[in-house]
Amino acid sequence: MEVYYTFCFLGAVSVFLAFLNQRILRAQTTIAITTGALVLSLVVTGLGKLGLVELRTWVDQLLPLLNLQDILLKGMLGFLLFAGSLHIDLLELRNQKLEISLLVIVGTLISTFVVGALLYWLLLIINMPVAFVYCLLFGALISPTDPIAVLAIMKNLKAPEQVSIQVEGESLFNDGFGIVLFTVIYALAFEGSQPTVPAVAELFATEALGGTLLGLVIGGIFHWLICSTDDHSLELLLTLAIPSAGFSLAHILGVSGALAMVVSGIIIGNFTRERGFSRVSQHELDNFWSITEDFLNGLLFLLVGLFLITIDLRPLDYLLMAAGIIIVLLARVLAVGVPFLYLKSRRNYHPYTGRILIWGGLRGSLALALAMSLPAGSAFVQGQDLRYLWVVMTYGVVLFSIVVQGSTIAPLIRRSREFAEPESTVQSS
């Protein structure tokens, strides 16, 4: 029960931090919660080194909750992706399908290999040689933009519609592709397997296409169920069953639960909302999932900030974290810039599209969870566990992404509103 009590306590802390932020700072809530948790982590760590706090006790109590691999990938992710996808406009998504597809596939591949190559070169220079495949593995886990971080930060900023759907659509759909890419490189790095084209195609079909198909099935079934009842409470309970039972079913079947939740959420948000919910029920639906999303986001970002307590940073770690931030940003510039060299020849874009996509490509708890999924003790660099190094670098990138990029994207978006939306008609070939 101690884990449950700690969970409840941290949930209350996240709500309290959100309240203080609303009353005093008025910053973006997730940024304020993460920053508050970081300050708490530094205070507790400092008091522990002074012998005033039993730091080991804090760590032992928090470790079960800071196992983001389980708490996020096997639980909270389904609820957060479903809640976020409820508000995606399917028509706008279809209009931006080429942009989103290129950013998800081409952009993620470019970023993975650029990050891997630059990291390999950097570690070679500082006399910490690491096999290229391990550097590629870091590139694969850090390259996909995090749907949780992106949706949480972009939710209330009201970016231009064309840009907003590109940022949100990329973050929602590159999760499936990114995890498949990570899985392939993981097998090559730790299992000694040689991924062939048929094997990669089968893995992609199982994860991505299987998850999409499951999402269509779940969305269709619950669309019919919701449309068959006029009980407002039952309608909400039915939507709650999708990210709970549906996400669990995806894991049992071995398909992408993330894509299943995104697809089913888009169905419920675009079709069931109008046909199965009355005006009053639509308002209740929005309120219910907005509150659920805010609470889980607050708790998750609190855990990200508190994760610092579990890391005993050395001087070299700060250098690696700074290098990781620069490398990931350079890779992001190329991952966005290369696809848009082609896209700009086909249609007009908002003047701030590139800048918002680059700076708004946030990394969050999903990358940290993937880094934590690496096996401990399987590879070492000068006596240091490679898993520890990748977790530290990932944490540095995630903190910079949430606190710095997240807090500075708002002025960029405000300036972008001064420009009219360009016409989006595709040039005839």
Short mmCIF file of C-alpha atoms in Angstrom, two decimals:
data_model
loop_
_atom_site.label_atom_id
_atom_site.label_comp_id
_atom_site.label_asym_id
_atom_site.label_seq_id
_atom_site.Cartn_x
_atom_site.Cartn_y
_atom_site.Cartn_z
CA MET A 1 0.00 0.00 0.00
CA GLU A 2 2.99 2.35 0.41
CA VAL A 3 3.22 2.73 -3.38
CA TYR A 4 -0.47 3.62 -3.52
CA TYR A 5 -0.11 6.16 -0.71
CA THR A 6 2.92 7.71 -2.43
CA PHE A 7 0.99 7.86 -5.70
CA CYS A 8 -1.91 9.66 -3.99
CA PHE A 9 0.47 12.06 -2.24
CA LEU A 10 2.27 12.94 -5.48
CA GLY A 11 -1.07 13.44 -7.23
CA ALA A 12 -2.00 15.97 -4.55
CA VAL A 13 1.41 17.67 -4.88
CA SER A 14 0.93 18.08 -8.65
CA VAL A 15 -2.51 19.64 -8.11
CA PHE A 16 -1.11 21.95 -5.42
CA LEU A 17 1.72 23.07 -7.72
CA ALA A 18 -0.82 23.73 -10.49
CA PHE A 19 -2.84 25.84 -8.03
CA LEU A 20 0.20 27.87 -6.95
CA ASN A 21 1.15 28.39 -10.59
CA GLN A 22 -2.33 29.62 -11.46
CA ARG A 23 -2.35 32.04 -8.52
CA ILE A 24 1.23 33.32 -8.72
CA LEU A 25 3.32 32.46 -11.78
CA ARG A 26 0.63 31.87 -14.43
CA ALA A 27 3.12 29.89 -16.52
CA GLN A 28 2.22 26.86 -18.63
CA THR A 29 1.07 24.29 -16.06
CA THR A 30 3.23 21.33 -17.10
CA ILE A 31 6.33 23.52 -17.24
CA ALA A 32 5.60 24.90 -13.77
CA ILE A 33 5.04 21.41 -12.33
CA THR A 34 8.25 20.04 -13.87
CA THR A 35 10.24 23.03 -12.65
CA GLY A 36 8.72 22.75 -9.18
CA ALA A 37 9.62 19.06 -9.03
CA LEU A 38 13.17 19.84 -10.14
CA VAL A 39 13.54 22.39 -7.36
CA LEU A 40 12.16 19.85 -4.87
CA SER A 41 14.63 17.24 -6.17
CA LEU A 42 17.58 19.62 -5.77
CA VAL A 43 16.48 20.61 -2.25
CA VAL A 44 16.03 16.99 -1.14
CA THR A 45 19.36 15.98 -2.72
CA GLY A 46 21.14 18.88 -1.03
CA LEU A 47 19.59 18.10 2.36
CA GLY A 48 20.51 14.46 1.89
CA LYS A 49 24.17 15.29 1.28
CA LEU A 50 24.10 17.41 4.42
CA GLY A 51 22.72 14.47 6.36
CA LEU A 52 19.45 16.27 7.18
CA VAL A 53 17.24 13.95 5.09
CA GLU A 54 17.35 10.20 4.57
CA LEU A 55 17.84 10.43 0.80
CA ARG A 56 17.88 6.64 0.40
CA THR A 57 14.41 6.46 1.95
CA TRP A 58 13.06 8.99 -0.54
CA VAL A 59 14.58 7.10 -3.47
CA ASP A 60 13.25 3.72 -2.28
CA GLN A 61 9.74 5.13 -1.97
CA LEU A 62 9.81 6.86 -5.34
CA LEU A 63 11.50 4.16 -7.44
CA PRO A 64 8.31 2.13 -8.10
CA LEU A 65 6.61 5.27 -9.41
CA LEU A 66 9.68 6.47 -11.32
CA ASN A 67 9.76 3.25 -13.35
CA LEU A 68 8.36 5.11 -16.35
CA GLN A 69 8.78 2.05 -18.55
CA ASP A 70 5.86 0.42 -16.72
CA ILE A 71 3.78 3.33 -15.46
CA LEU A 72 3.82 5.16 -18.81
CA LEU A 73 4.25 2.56 -21.55
CA LYS A 74 1.84 0.09 -19.95
CA GLY A 75 -0.72 2.43 -18.44
CA MET A 76 -0.91 6.21 -18.60
CA LEU A 77 0.08 6.47 -22.26
CA GLY A 78 -3.22 5.01 -23.45
CA PHE A 79 -5.33 7.53 -21.50
CA LEU A 80 -3.24 10.51 -22.55
CA LEU A 81 -3.15 9.64 -26.26
CA PHE A 82 -6.88 8.89 -26.34
CA ALA A 83 -7.67 12.20 -24.61
CA GLY A 84 -5.39 14.12 -26.98
CA SER A 85 -6.73 12.53 -30.16
CA LEU A 86 -10.36 13.32 -29.23
CA HIS A 87 -9.73 16.90 -30.36
CA ILE A 88 -7.98 16.13 -33.67
CA ASP A 89 -9.95 17.39 -36.67
CA LEU A 90 -10.03 14.51 -39.16
CA LEU A 91 -10.59 16.81 -42.16
CA GLU A 92 -7.55 18.93 -41.30
CA LEU A 93 -5.57 15.75 -40.66
CA ARG A 94 -6.42 14.46 -44.14
CA ASN A 95 -5.41 17.80 -45.69
CA GLN A 96 -1.99 17.50 -44.02
CA LYS A 97 -1.46 13.75 -44.58
CA LEU A 98 1.55 14.21 -46.89
CA GLU A 99 3.32 16.58 -44.50
CA ILE A 100 2.66 14.37 -41.48
CA SER A 101 3.72 11.20 -43.32
CA LEU A 102 7.04 12.71 -44.42
CA LEU A 103 7.76 14.13 -40.96
CA VAL A 104 6.92 10.82 -39.29
CA ILE A 105 8.86 8.50 -41.62
CA VAL A 106 11.54 10.53 -43.42
CA GLY A 107 12.06 13.01 -40.59
CA THR A 108 12.43 10.32 -37.92
CA LEU A 109 14.89 8.34 -40.05
CA ILE A 110 16.99 11.43 -40.79
CA SER A 111 17.05 12.43 -37.13
CA THR A 112 17.97 8.91 -35.98
CA PHE A 113 20.99 8.63 -38.27
CA VAL A 114 22.14 12.23 -37.78
CA VAL A 115 21.98 11.90 -33.98
CA GLY A 116 23.75 8.53 -34.16
CA ALA A 117 26.55 9.81 -36.43
CA LEU A 118 27.16 13.04 -34.46
CA LEU A 119 27.12 11.22 -31.12
CA TYR A 120 29.52 8.55 -32.42
CA TRP A 121 31.90 11.27 -33.64
CA LEU A 122 31.69 13.25 -30.38
CA LEU A 123 32.37 10.26 -28.13
CA LEU A 124 35.31 9.29 -30.34
CA ILE A 125 36.80 12.77 -29.90
CA ILE A 126 36.53 12.70 -26.09
CA ASN A 127 38.08 9.22 -26.01
CA MET A 128 34.85 7.39 -25.14
CA PRO A 129 34.42 5.20 -28.24
CA VAL A 130 31.01 3.54 -28.50
CA ALA A 131 29.86 1.13 -31.21
CA PHE A 132 27.85 2.93 -33.89
CA VAL A 133 24.83 0.68 -33.38
CA TYR A 134 24.50 1.90 -29.75
CA CYS A 135 24.65 5.51 -30.93
CA LEU A 136 21.92 4.71 -33.46
CA LEU A 137 19.86 3.25 -30.62
CA PHE A 138 20.05 6.56 -28.77
CA GLY A 139 19.06 8.32 -31.99
CA ALA A 140 16.03 6.05 -32.35
CA LEU A 141 14.74 6.62 -28.81
CA ILE A 142 15.25 10.40 -28.81
CA SER A 143 14.15 11.27 -32.37
CA PRO A 144 10.33 10.82 -32.25
CA THR A 145 8.59 13.85 -30.79
CA ASP A 146 6.68 12.97 -27.65
CA PRO A 147 2.88 13.18 -28.10
CA ILE A 148 2.36 13.70 -24.36
CA ALA A 149 4.77 16.64 -24.12
CA VAL A 150 3.64 18.19 -27.42
CA LEU A 151 -0.09 17.98 -26.69
CA ALA A 152 0.36 19.20 -23.13
CA ILE A 153 2.42 22.25 -24.14
CA MET A 154 0.54 23.10 -27.36
CA LYS A 155 -2.96 22.54 -25.94
CA ASN A 156 -3.82 26.14 -25.08
CA LEU A 157 -1.38 28.10 -27.27
CA LYS A 158 -3.74 28.39 -30.27
CA ALA A 159 -1.12 28.10 -33.00
CA PRO A 160 -2.17 28.68 -36.64
CA GLU A 161 -4.37 25.76 -37.62
CA GLN A 162 -2.14 24.49 -40.44
CA VAL A 163 0.94 24.46 -38.20
CA SER A 164 -0.89 23.06 -35.17
CA ILE A 165 -2.23 20.01 -37.01
CA GLN A 166 1.25 19.25 -38.38
CA VAL A 167 2.89 19.41 -34.95
CA GLU A 168 0.14 17.43 -33.19
CA GLY A 169 -0.33 14.93 -36.03
CA GLU A 170 3.40 14.20 -36.24
CA SER A 171 3.68 13.65 -32.49
CA LEU A 172 0.67 11.32 -32.38
CA PHE A 173 1.65 9.12 -35.31
CA ASN A 174 5.44 8.96 -35.09
CA ASP A 175 5.13 7.07 -31.84
CA GLY A 176 4.34 3.82 -33.63
CA PHE A 177 7.02 4.26 -36.29
CA GLY A 178 9.61 5.39 -33.75
CA ILE A 179 9.04 2.40 -31.47
CA VAL A 180 9.34 0.00 -34.42
CA LEU A 181 12.63 1.63 -35.45
CA PHE A 182 13.84 1.47 -31.85
CA THR A 183 12.88 -2.22 -31.62
CA VAL A 184 14.78 -3.10 -34.81
CA ILE A 185 17.99 -1.35 -33.71
CA TYR A 186 17.57 -2.78 -30.19
CA ALA A 187 17.52 -6.31 -31.66
CA LEU A 188 20.63 -5.56 -33.69
CA ALA A 189 22.47 -4.08 -30.68
CA PHE A 190 21.61 -6.51 -27.89
CA GLU A 191 20.32 -9.69 -29.48
CA GLY A 192 22.90 -10.04 -32.24
CA SER A 193 20.19 -10.54 -34.86
CA GLN A 194 20.49 -9.33 -38.42
CA PRO A 195 17.25 -7.54 -39.32
CA THR A 196 16.19 -8.40 -42.87
CA VAL A 197 13.70 -6.51 -45.01
CA PRO A 198 10.98 -9.19 -44.52
CA ALA A 199 11.58 -9.21 -40.74
CA VAL A 200 11.37 -5.42 -40.51
CA ALA A 201 8.26 -5.38 -42.71
CA GLU A 202 6.61 -8.03 -40.53
CA LEU A 203 7.46 -6.10 -37.36
CA PHE A 204 6.11 -2.88 -38.84
CA ALA A 205 2.94 -4.61 -40.03
CA THR A 206 2.37 -6.18 -36.63
CA GLU A 207 2.99 -3.02 -34.61
CA ALA A 208 1.76 -0.19 -36.82
CA LEU A 209 -0.83 -1.76 -39.10
CA GLY A 210 -2.06 -4.09 -36.36
CA GLY A 211 -2.46 -1.17 -33.96
CA THR A 212 -4.28 0.90 -36.57
CA LEU A 213 -6.64 -1.98 -37.39
CA LEU A 214 -7.33 -2.62 -33.70
CA GLY A 215 -8.07 1.08 -33.24
CA LEU A 216 -10.59 0.96 -36.10
CA VAL A 217 -12.28 -2.08 -34.58
CA ILE A 218 -12.39 -0.62 -31.06
CA GLY A 219 -13.57 2.74 -32.35
CA GLY A 220 -16.30 1.11 -34.44
CA ILE A 221 -17.58 -1.08 -31.61
CA PHE A 222 -17.70 1.73 -29.06
CA HIS A 223 -19.23 4.10 -31.61
CA TRP A 224 -22.13 1.67 -31.95
CA LEU A 225 -22.39 1.13 -28.19
CA ILE A 226 -22.43 4.85 -27.39
CA CYS A 227 -24.93 5.61 -30.12
CA SER A 228 -27.20 2.88 -28.67
CA THR A 229 -27.69 4.58 -25.30
CA ASP A 230 -28.96 7.93 -24.04
CA ASP A 231 -27.53 7.52 -20.54
CA HIS A 232 -24.93 10.30 -20.13
CA SER A 233 -23.01 8.51 -17.37
CA LEU A 234 -22.88 5.26 -19.34
CA GLU A 235 -21.60 7.11 -22.41
CA LEU A 236 -18.66 8.49 -20.42
CA LEU A 237 -17.96 5.10 -18.84
CA LEU A 238 -17.85 3.53 -22.30
CA THR A 239 -15.20 6.06 -23.43
CA LEU A 240 -13.23 5.25 -20.26
CA ALA A 241 -13.18 1.57 -21.22
CA ILE A 242 -11.35 2.33 -24.49
CA PRO A 243 -7.95 3.44 -23.08
CA SER A 244 -8.16 0.97 -20.20
CA ALA A 245 -9.33 -2.34 -21.67
CA GLY A 246 -8.48 -1.40 -25.27
CA PHE A 247 -4.90 -0.38 -24.48
CA SER A 248 -4.40 -3.55 -22.42
CA LEU A 249 -5.78 -5.68 -25.27
CA ALA A 250 -3.25 -4.12 -27.66
CA HIS A 251 -0.39 -5.20 -25.39
CA ILE A 252 -1.81 -8.72 -25.16
CA LEU A 253 -2.09 -8.94 -28.96
CA GLY A 254 1.40 -7.50 -29.46
CA VAL A 255 0.33 -4.48 -31.53
CA SER A 256 0.86 -0.76 -31.02
CA GLY A 257 -1.47 0.35 -28.24
CA ALA A 258 -0.48 3.96 -28.90
CA LEU A 259 -1.74 3.89 -32.50
CA ALA A 260 -4.85 1.99 -31.45
CA MET A 261 -5.72 4.74 -28.96
CA VAL A 262 -5.02 7.52 -31.47
CA VAL A 263 -7.22 5.93 -34.14
CA SER A 264 -10.08 5.09 -31.77
CA GLY A 265 -9.87 8.58 -30.23
CA ILE A 266 -10.14 10.20 -33.67
CA ILE A 267 -13.23 8.06 -34.44
CA ILE A 268 -14.94 8.95 -31.15
CA GLY A 269 -13.98 12.62 -31.45
CA ASN A 270 -15.04 13.09 -35.08
CA PHE A 271 -17.98 10.73 -35.59
CA THR A 272 -19.39 9.57 -32.25
CA ARG A 273 -19.29 13.06 -30.73
CA GLU A 274 -21.87 14.33 -33.22
CA ARG A 275 -24.01 11.22 -33.58
CA GLY A 276 -23.89 9.60 -30.14
CA PHE A 277 -23.71 12.56 -27.76
CA SER A 278 -26.24 15.32 -27.14
CA ARG A 279 -25.00 18.91 -26.76
CA VAL A 280 -25.01 18.48 -22.99
CA SER A 281 -23.18 15.15 -23.26
CA GLN A 282 -20.54 16.66 -25.57
CA HIS A 283 -19.81 19.27 -22.93
CA GLU A 284 -19.55 16.57 -20.26
CA LEU A 285 -17.28 14.50 -22.52
CA ASP A 286 -14.91 17.42 -23.03
CA ASN A 287 -14.86 18.30 -19.33
CA PHE A 288 -14.32 14.71 -18.20
CA TRP A 289 -11.38 14.01 -20.49
CA SER A 290 -9.88 17.47 -20.00
CA ILE A 291 -9.79 16.92 -16.23
CA THR A 292 -8.42 13.39 -16.65
CA GLU A 293 -5.74 14.59 -19.06
CA ASP A 294 -4.72 17.50 -16.82
CA PHE A 295 -4.41 15.30 -13.73
CA LEU A 296 -2.36 12.57 -15.45
CA ASN A 297 -0.16 15.13 -17.21
CA GLY A 298 0.49 16.90 -13.93
CA LEU A 299 1.44 13.66 -12.20
CA LEU A 300 3.62 12.51 -15.10
CA PHE A 301 5.56 15.76 -15.39
CA LEU A 302 6.00 15.77 -11.62
CA LEU A 303 7.59 12.31 -11.89
CA VAL A 304 9.89 13.55 -14.67
CA GLY A 305 11.11 16.35 -12.41
CA LEU A 306 11.55 14.06 -9.42
CA PHE A 307 13.54 11.57 -11.51
CA LEU A 308 16.60 13.74 -10.84
CA ILE A 309 16.71 12.34 -7.28
CA THR A 310 17.66 8.90 -8.62
CA ILE A 311 20.67 10.16 -10.65
CA ASP A 312 24.06 10.85 -9.07
CA LEU A 313 25.45 13.22 -11.70
CA ARG A 314 29.19 13.59 -12.34
CA PRO A 315 30.91 16.56 -14.07
CA LEU A 316 31.19 14.57 -17.33
CA ASP A 317 27.44 13.89 -17.27
CA TYR A 318 26.68 17.61 -17.58
CA LEU A 319 28.89 17.79 -20.67
CA LEU A 320 27.11 14.80 -22.21
CA MET A 321 23.70 16.30 -21.43
CA ALA A 322 24.66 19.61 -23.09
CA ALA A 323 26.10 17.77 -26.10
CA GLY A 324 22.93 15.68 -26.40
CA ILE A 325 20.77 18.81 -26.46
CA ILE A 326 22.82 20.41 -29.25
CA ILE A 327 22.96 17.21 -31.30
CA VAL A 328 19.21 16.61 -31.06
CA LEU A 329 18.43 20.20 -32.06
CA LEU A 330 20.75 20.00 -35.09
CA ALA A 331 19.12 16.72 -36.12
CA ARG A 332 15.66 18.27 -35.71
CA VAL A 333 16.59 21.11 -38.06
CA LEU A 334 17.51 18.58 -40.75
CA ALA A 335 14.54 16.30 -39.99
CA VAL A 336 12.15 19.19 -40.66
CA GLY A 337 14.16 21.05 -43.28
CA VAL A 338 14.77 18.18 -45.70
CA PRO A 339 11.09 17.12 -46.11
CA PHE A 340 10.03 20.75 -46.49
CA LEU A 341 12.47 21.29 -49.36
CA TYR A 342 10.12 19.03 -51.31
CA LEU A 343 6.86 20.13 -49.69
CA LYS A 344 7.39 23.83 -50.39
CA SER A 345 7.42 23.06 -54.11
CA ARG A 346 3.86 21.73 -53.83
CA ARG A 347 2.02 24.21 -51.63
CA ASN A 348 2.35 27.41 -49.63
CA TYR A 349 3.01 27.34 -45.93
CA HIS A 350 2.71 29.67 -43.00
CA PRO A 351 5.95 31.70 -42.62
CA TYR A 352 6.48 30.31 -39.11
CA THR A 353 5.85 26.66 -40.01
CA GLY A 354 9.49 25.56 -40.01
CA ARG A 355 10.43 27.43 -36.84
CA ILE A 356 7.44 26.14 -34.84
CA LEU A 357 7.96 22.56 -36.06
CA ILE A 358 11.65 22.65 -35.12
CA TRP A 359 11.29 24.34 -31.73
CA GLY A 360 7.97 22.65 -30.95
CA GLY A 361 9.31 19.14 -31.59
CA LEU A 362 9.40 18.36 -27.87
CA ARG A 363 10.82 15.27 -26.21
CA GLY A 364 9.31 14.02 -22.98
CA SER A 365 8.66 11.07 -20.72
CA LEU A 366 8.25 8.63 -23.64
CA ALA A 367 11.93 8.99 -24.62
CA LEU A 368 12.94 8.58 -20.99
CA ALA A 369 10.83 5.43 -20.69
CA LEU A 370 12.50 3.93 -23.79
CA ALA A 371 15.95 4.76 -22.41
CA MET A 372 15.05 3.05 -19.13
CA SER A 373 13.97 -0.05 -21.07
CA LEU A 374 17.59 -0.69 -22.14
CA PRO A 375 19.16 -3.65 -20.32
CA ALA A 376 21.57 -2.74 -17.53
CA GLY A 377 25.05 -4.26 -17.70
CA SER A 378 24.88 -5.27 -21.37
CA ALA A 379 27.41 -2.70 -22.64
CA PHE A 380 30.02 -0.51 -20.95
CA VAL A 381 32.04 2.58 -21.88
CA GLN A 382 35.23 2.97 -19.85
CA GLY A 383 33.64 1.02 -17.02
CA GLN A 384 30.40 3.03 -17.12
CA ASP A 385 27.12 1.26 -17.92
CA LEU A 386 25.92 2.46 -21.34
CA ARG A 387 22.32 2.39 -20.10
CA TYR A 388 23.19 4.97 -17.44
CA LEU A 389 24.84 7.25 -20.02
CA TRP A 390 21.87 7.10 -22.39
CA VAL A 391 19.39 7.72 -19.54
CA VAL A 392 21.39 10.75 -18.38
CA MET A 393 21.62 12.22 -21.89
CA THR A 394 17.94 11.54 -22.51
CA TYR A 395 17.01 13.22 -19.24
CA GLY A 396 19.02 16.31 -20.17
CA VAL A 397 17.28 16.55 -23.56
CA VAL A 398 13.84 16.01 -21.99
CA LEU A 399 14.35 18.69 -19.32
CA PHE A 400 15.62 21.21 -21.89
CA SER A 401 12.74 20.34 -24.19
CA ILE A 402 10.02 20.77 -21.57
CA VAL A 403 11.39 23.69 -19.56
CA VAL A 404 13.27 25.76 -22.18
CA GLN A 405 11.56 24.94 -25.47
CA GLY A 406 8.16 24.59 -23.86
CA SER A 407 8.39 27.98 -22.16
CA THR A 408 9.75 29.83 -25.20
CA ILE A 409 7.45 28.39 -27.88
CA ALA A 410 4.55 30.61 -26.75
CA PRO A 411 6.10 33.94 -27.92
CA LEU A 412 6.95 32.32 -31.24
CA ILE A 413 3.35 31.19 -31.71
CA ARG A 414 2.00 34.61 -30.68
CA ARG A 415 4.10 36.22 -33.40
CA SER A 416 2.89 33.63 -35.91
CA ARG A 417 -0.73 34.73 -35.38
CA GLU A 418 0.08 38.05 -37.03
CA PHE A 419 0.31 36.30 -40.39
CA ALA A 420 -2.70 35.05 -42.35
CA GLU A 421 -3.02 31.37 -43.12
CA PRO A 422 -1.72 30.64 -46.67
CA GLU A 423 -3.84 28.88 -49.25
CA SER A 424 -3.23 25.14 -49.01
CA THR A 425 -4.12 24.04 -52.53
CA VAL A 426 -1.58 21.61 -53.96
CA GLN A 427 -0.01 22.63 -57.25
CA SER A 428 -0.97 20.46 -60.17
CA SER A 429 1.82 18.35 -61.52
#
